[in-house]
Coordinates of N, CA, C and O in Angstrom, one line a residue:
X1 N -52.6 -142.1 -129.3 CA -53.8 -141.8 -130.1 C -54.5 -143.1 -130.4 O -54.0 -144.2 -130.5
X2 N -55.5 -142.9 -130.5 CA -56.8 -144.2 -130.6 C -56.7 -144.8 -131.7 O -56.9 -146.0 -131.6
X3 N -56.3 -144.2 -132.9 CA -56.5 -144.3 -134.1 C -55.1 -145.3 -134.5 O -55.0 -146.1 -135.4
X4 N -54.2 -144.9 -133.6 CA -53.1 -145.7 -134.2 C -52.8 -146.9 -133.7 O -51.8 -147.4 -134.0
X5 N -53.8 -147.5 -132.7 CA -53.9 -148.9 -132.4 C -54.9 -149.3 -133.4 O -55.4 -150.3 -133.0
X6 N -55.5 -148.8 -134.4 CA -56.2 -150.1 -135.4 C -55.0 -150.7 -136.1 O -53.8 -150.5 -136.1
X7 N -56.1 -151.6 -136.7 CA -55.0 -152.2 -137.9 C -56.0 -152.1 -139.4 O -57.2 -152.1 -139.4
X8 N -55.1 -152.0 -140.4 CA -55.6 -152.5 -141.7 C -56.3 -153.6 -141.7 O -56.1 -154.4 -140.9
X9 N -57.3 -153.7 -142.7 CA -57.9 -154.6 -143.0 C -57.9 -155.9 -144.5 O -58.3 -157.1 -144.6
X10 N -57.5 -155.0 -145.5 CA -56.8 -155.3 -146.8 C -55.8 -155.0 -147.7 O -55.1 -154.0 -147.7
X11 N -55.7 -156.3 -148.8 CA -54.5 -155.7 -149.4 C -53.0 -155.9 -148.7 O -53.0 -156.3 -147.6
X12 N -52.3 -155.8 -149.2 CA -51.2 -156.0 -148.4 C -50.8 -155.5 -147.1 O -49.9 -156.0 -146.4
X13 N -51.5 -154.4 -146.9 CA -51.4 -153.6 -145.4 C -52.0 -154.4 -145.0 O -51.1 -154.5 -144.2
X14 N -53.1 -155.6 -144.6 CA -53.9 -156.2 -143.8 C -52.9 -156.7 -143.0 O -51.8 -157.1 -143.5
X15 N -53.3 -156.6 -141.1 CA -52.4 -156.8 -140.2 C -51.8 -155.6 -139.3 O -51.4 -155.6 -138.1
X16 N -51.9 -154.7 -140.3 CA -50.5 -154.0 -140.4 C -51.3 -152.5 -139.5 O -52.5 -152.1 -139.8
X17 N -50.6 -151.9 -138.6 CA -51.0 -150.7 -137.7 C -51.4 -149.5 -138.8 O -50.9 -149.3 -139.9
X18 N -52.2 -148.9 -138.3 CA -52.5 -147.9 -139.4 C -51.9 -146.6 -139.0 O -52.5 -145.9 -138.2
X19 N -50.7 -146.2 -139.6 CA -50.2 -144.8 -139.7 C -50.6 -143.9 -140.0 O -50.8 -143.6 -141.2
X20 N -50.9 -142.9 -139.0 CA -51.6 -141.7 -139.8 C -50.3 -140.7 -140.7 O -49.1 -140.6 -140.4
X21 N -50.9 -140.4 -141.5 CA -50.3 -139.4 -142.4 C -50.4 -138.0 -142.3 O -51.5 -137.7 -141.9
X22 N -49.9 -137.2 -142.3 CA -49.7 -136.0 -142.1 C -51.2 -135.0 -142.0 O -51.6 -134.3 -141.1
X23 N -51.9 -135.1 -143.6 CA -52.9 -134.8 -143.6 C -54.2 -135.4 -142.9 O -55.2 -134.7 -142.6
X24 N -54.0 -136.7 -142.5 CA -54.8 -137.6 -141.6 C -54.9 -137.0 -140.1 O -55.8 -137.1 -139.4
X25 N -53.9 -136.6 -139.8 CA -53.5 -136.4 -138.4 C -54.5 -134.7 -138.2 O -55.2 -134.4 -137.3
X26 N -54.1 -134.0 -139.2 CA -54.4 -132.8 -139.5 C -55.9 -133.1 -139.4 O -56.3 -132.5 -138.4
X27 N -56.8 -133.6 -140.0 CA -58.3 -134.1 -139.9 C -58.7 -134.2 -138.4 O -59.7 -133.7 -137.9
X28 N -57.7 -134.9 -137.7 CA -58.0 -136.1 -136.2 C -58.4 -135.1 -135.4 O -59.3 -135.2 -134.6
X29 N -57.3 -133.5 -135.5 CA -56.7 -132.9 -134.6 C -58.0 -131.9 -134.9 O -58.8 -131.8 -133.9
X30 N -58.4 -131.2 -136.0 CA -59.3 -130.5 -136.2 C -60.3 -130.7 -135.4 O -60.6 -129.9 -134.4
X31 N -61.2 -132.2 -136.0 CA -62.3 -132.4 -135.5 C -62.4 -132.6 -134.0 O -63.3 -132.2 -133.3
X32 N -61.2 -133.5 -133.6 CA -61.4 -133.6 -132.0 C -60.5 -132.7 -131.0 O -60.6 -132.6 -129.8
X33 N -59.6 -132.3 -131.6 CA -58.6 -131.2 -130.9 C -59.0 -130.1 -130.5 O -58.1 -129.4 -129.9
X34 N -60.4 -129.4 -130.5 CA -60.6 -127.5 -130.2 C -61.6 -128.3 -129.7 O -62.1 -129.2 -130.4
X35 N -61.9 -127.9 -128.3 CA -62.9 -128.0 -127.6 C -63.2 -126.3 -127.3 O -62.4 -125.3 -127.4
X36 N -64.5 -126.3 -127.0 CA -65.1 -124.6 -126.3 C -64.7 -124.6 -125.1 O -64.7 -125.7 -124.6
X37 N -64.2 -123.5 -124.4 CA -63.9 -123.1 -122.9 C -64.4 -123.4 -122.0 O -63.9 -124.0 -121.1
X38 N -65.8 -122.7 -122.4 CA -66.7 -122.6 -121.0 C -67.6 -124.3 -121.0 O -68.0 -125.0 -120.0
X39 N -67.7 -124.5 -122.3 CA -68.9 -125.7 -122.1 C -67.8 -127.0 -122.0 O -68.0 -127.8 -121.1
X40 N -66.8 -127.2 -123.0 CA -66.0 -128.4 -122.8 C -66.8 -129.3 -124.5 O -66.3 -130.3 -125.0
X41 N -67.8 -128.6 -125.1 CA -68.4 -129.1 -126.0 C -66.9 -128.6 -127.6 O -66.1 -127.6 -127.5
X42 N -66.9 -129.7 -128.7 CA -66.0 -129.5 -129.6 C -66.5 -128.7 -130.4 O -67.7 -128.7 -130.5
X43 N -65.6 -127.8 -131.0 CA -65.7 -126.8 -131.9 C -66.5 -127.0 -133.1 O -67.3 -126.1 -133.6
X44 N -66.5 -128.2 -133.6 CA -66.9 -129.2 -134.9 C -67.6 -129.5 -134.8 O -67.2 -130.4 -134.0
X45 N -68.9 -129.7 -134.8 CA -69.8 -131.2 -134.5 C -70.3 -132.0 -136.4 O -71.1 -132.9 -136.6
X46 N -69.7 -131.5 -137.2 CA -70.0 -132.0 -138.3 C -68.5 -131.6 -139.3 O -68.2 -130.4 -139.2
X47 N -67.7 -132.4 -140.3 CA -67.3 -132.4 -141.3 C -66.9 -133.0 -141.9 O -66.4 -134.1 -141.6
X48 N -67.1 -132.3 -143.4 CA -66.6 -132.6 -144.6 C -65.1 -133.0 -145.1 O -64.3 -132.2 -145.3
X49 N -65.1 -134.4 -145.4 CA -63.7 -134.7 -145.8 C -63.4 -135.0 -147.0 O -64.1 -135.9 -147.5
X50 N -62.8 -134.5 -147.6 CA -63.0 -135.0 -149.5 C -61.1 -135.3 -149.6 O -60.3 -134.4 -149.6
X51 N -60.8 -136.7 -149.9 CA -59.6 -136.6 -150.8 C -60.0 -138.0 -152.1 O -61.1 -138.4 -152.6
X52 N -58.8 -138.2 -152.1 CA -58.9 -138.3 -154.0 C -58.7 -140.4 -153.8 O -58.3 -141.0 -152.8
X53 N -58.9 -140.7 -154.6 CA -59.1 -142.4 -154.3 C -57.6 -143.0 -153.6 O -56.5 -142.5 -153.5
X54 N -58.4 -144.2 -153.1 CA -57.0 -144.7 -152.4 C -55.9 -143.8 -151.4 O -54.7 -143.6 -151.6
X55 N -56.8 -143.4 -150.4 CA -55.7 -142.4 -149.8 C -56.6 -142.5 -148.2 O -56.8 -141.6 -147.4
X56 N -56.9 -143.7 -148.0 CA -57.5 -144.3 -146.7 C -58.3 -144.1 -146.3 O -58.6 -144.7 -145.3
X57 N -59.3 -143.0 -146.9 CA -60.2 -142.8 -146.3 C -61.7 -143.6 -145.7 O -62.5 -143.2 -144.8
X58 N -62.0 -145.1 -146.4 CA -62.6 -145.7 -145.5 C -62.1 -146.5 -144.5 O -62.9 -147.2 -143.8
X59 N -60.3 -146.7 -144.1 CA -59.7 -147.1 -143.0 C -60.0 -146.0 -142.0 O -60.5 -146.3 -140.9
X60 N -59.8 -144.5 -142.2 CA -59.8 -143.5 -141.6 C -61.6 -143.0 -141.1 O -62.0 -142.3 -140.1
X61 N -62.0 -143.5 -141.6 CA -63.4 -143.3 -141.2 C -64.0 -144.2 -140.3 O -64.7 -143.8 -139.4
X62 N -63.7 -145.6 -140.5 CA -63.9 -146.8 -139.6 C -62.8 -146.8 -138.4 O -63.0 -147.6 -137.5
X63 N -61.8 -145.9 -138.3 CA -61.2 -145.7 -137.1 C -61.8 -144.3 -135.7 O -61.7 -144.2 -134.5
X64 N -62.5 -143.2 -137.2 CA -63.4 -142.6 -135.7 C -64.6 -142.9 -135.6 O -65.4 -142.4 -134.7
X65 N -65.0 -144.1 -136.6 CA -66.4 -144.9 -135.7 C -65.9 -145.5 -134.6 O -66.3 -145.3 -133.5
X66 N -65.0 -146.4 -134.8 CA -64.5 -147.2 -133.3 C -64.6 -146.0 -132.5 O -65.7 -145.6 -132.2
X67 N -63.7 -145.4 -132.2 CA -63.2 -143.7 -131.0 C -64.9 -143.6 -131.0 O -65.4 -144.0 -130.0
X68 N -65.7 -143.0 -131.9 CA -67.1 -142.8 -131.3 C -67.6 -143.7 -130.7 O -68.1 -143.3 -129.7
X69 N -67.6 -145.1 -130.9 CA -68.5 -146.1 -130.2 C -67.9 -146.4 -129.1 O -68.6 -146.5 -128.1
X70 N -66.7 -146.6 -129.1 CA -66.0 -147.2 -127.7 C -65.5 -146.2 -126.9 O -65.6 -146.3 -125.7
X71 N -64.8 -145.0 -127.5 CA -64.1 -144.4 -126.4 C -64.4 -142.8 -126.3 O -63.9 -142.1 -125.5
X72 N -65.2 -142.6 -127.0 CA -65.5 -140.9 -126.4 C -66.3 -140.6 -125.5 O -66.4 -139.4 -125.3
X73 N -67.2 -141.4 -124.5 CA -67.6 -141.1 -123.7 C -69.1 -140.9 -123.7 O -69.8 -141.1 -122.7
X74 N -69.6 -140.6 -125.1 CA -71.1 -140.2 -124.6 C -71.8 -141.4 -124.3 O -71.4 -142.5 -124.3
X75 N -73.1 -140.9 -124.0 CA -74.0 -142.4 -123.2 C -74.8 -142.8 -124.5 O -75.5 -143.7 -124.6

């Protein structure tokens, strides 16, 4: 998975590979895991993620900007 070659960027995790977590994984899989049948287009094209402070969510967000810019394919 794309996500699990970043790294941290701060704090004592800086360096350090970013592990997704259970609920993290559960987000990854949502948004990019269901694709439609016939078109190949994802189920999602927009969501909402809400958790509670310090629980990664601007590492987790700056890892599907990378995957969007570099590796999903669109032009």
């Amino acid at each position: 998975m794309f996500v699990a070659h970043m790294r941290h960027t701060k704090t004592h995790w800086a360096k350090k590979l970013f592990n997704l977590t259970p609920y993290q994984a559960f987000i990854i899989y949502c948004i990019f895991g269901w694709l439609m049948a016939g078109t190949g287009y994802r189920r999602f094209s927009k969501a909402y993620i809400r958790t509670p402070r310090k629980w990664g969510k601007s590492e987790l967000a700056a890892a599907i900007g990378n995957y969007m810019l570099f590796a999903d394919g669109e032009p």
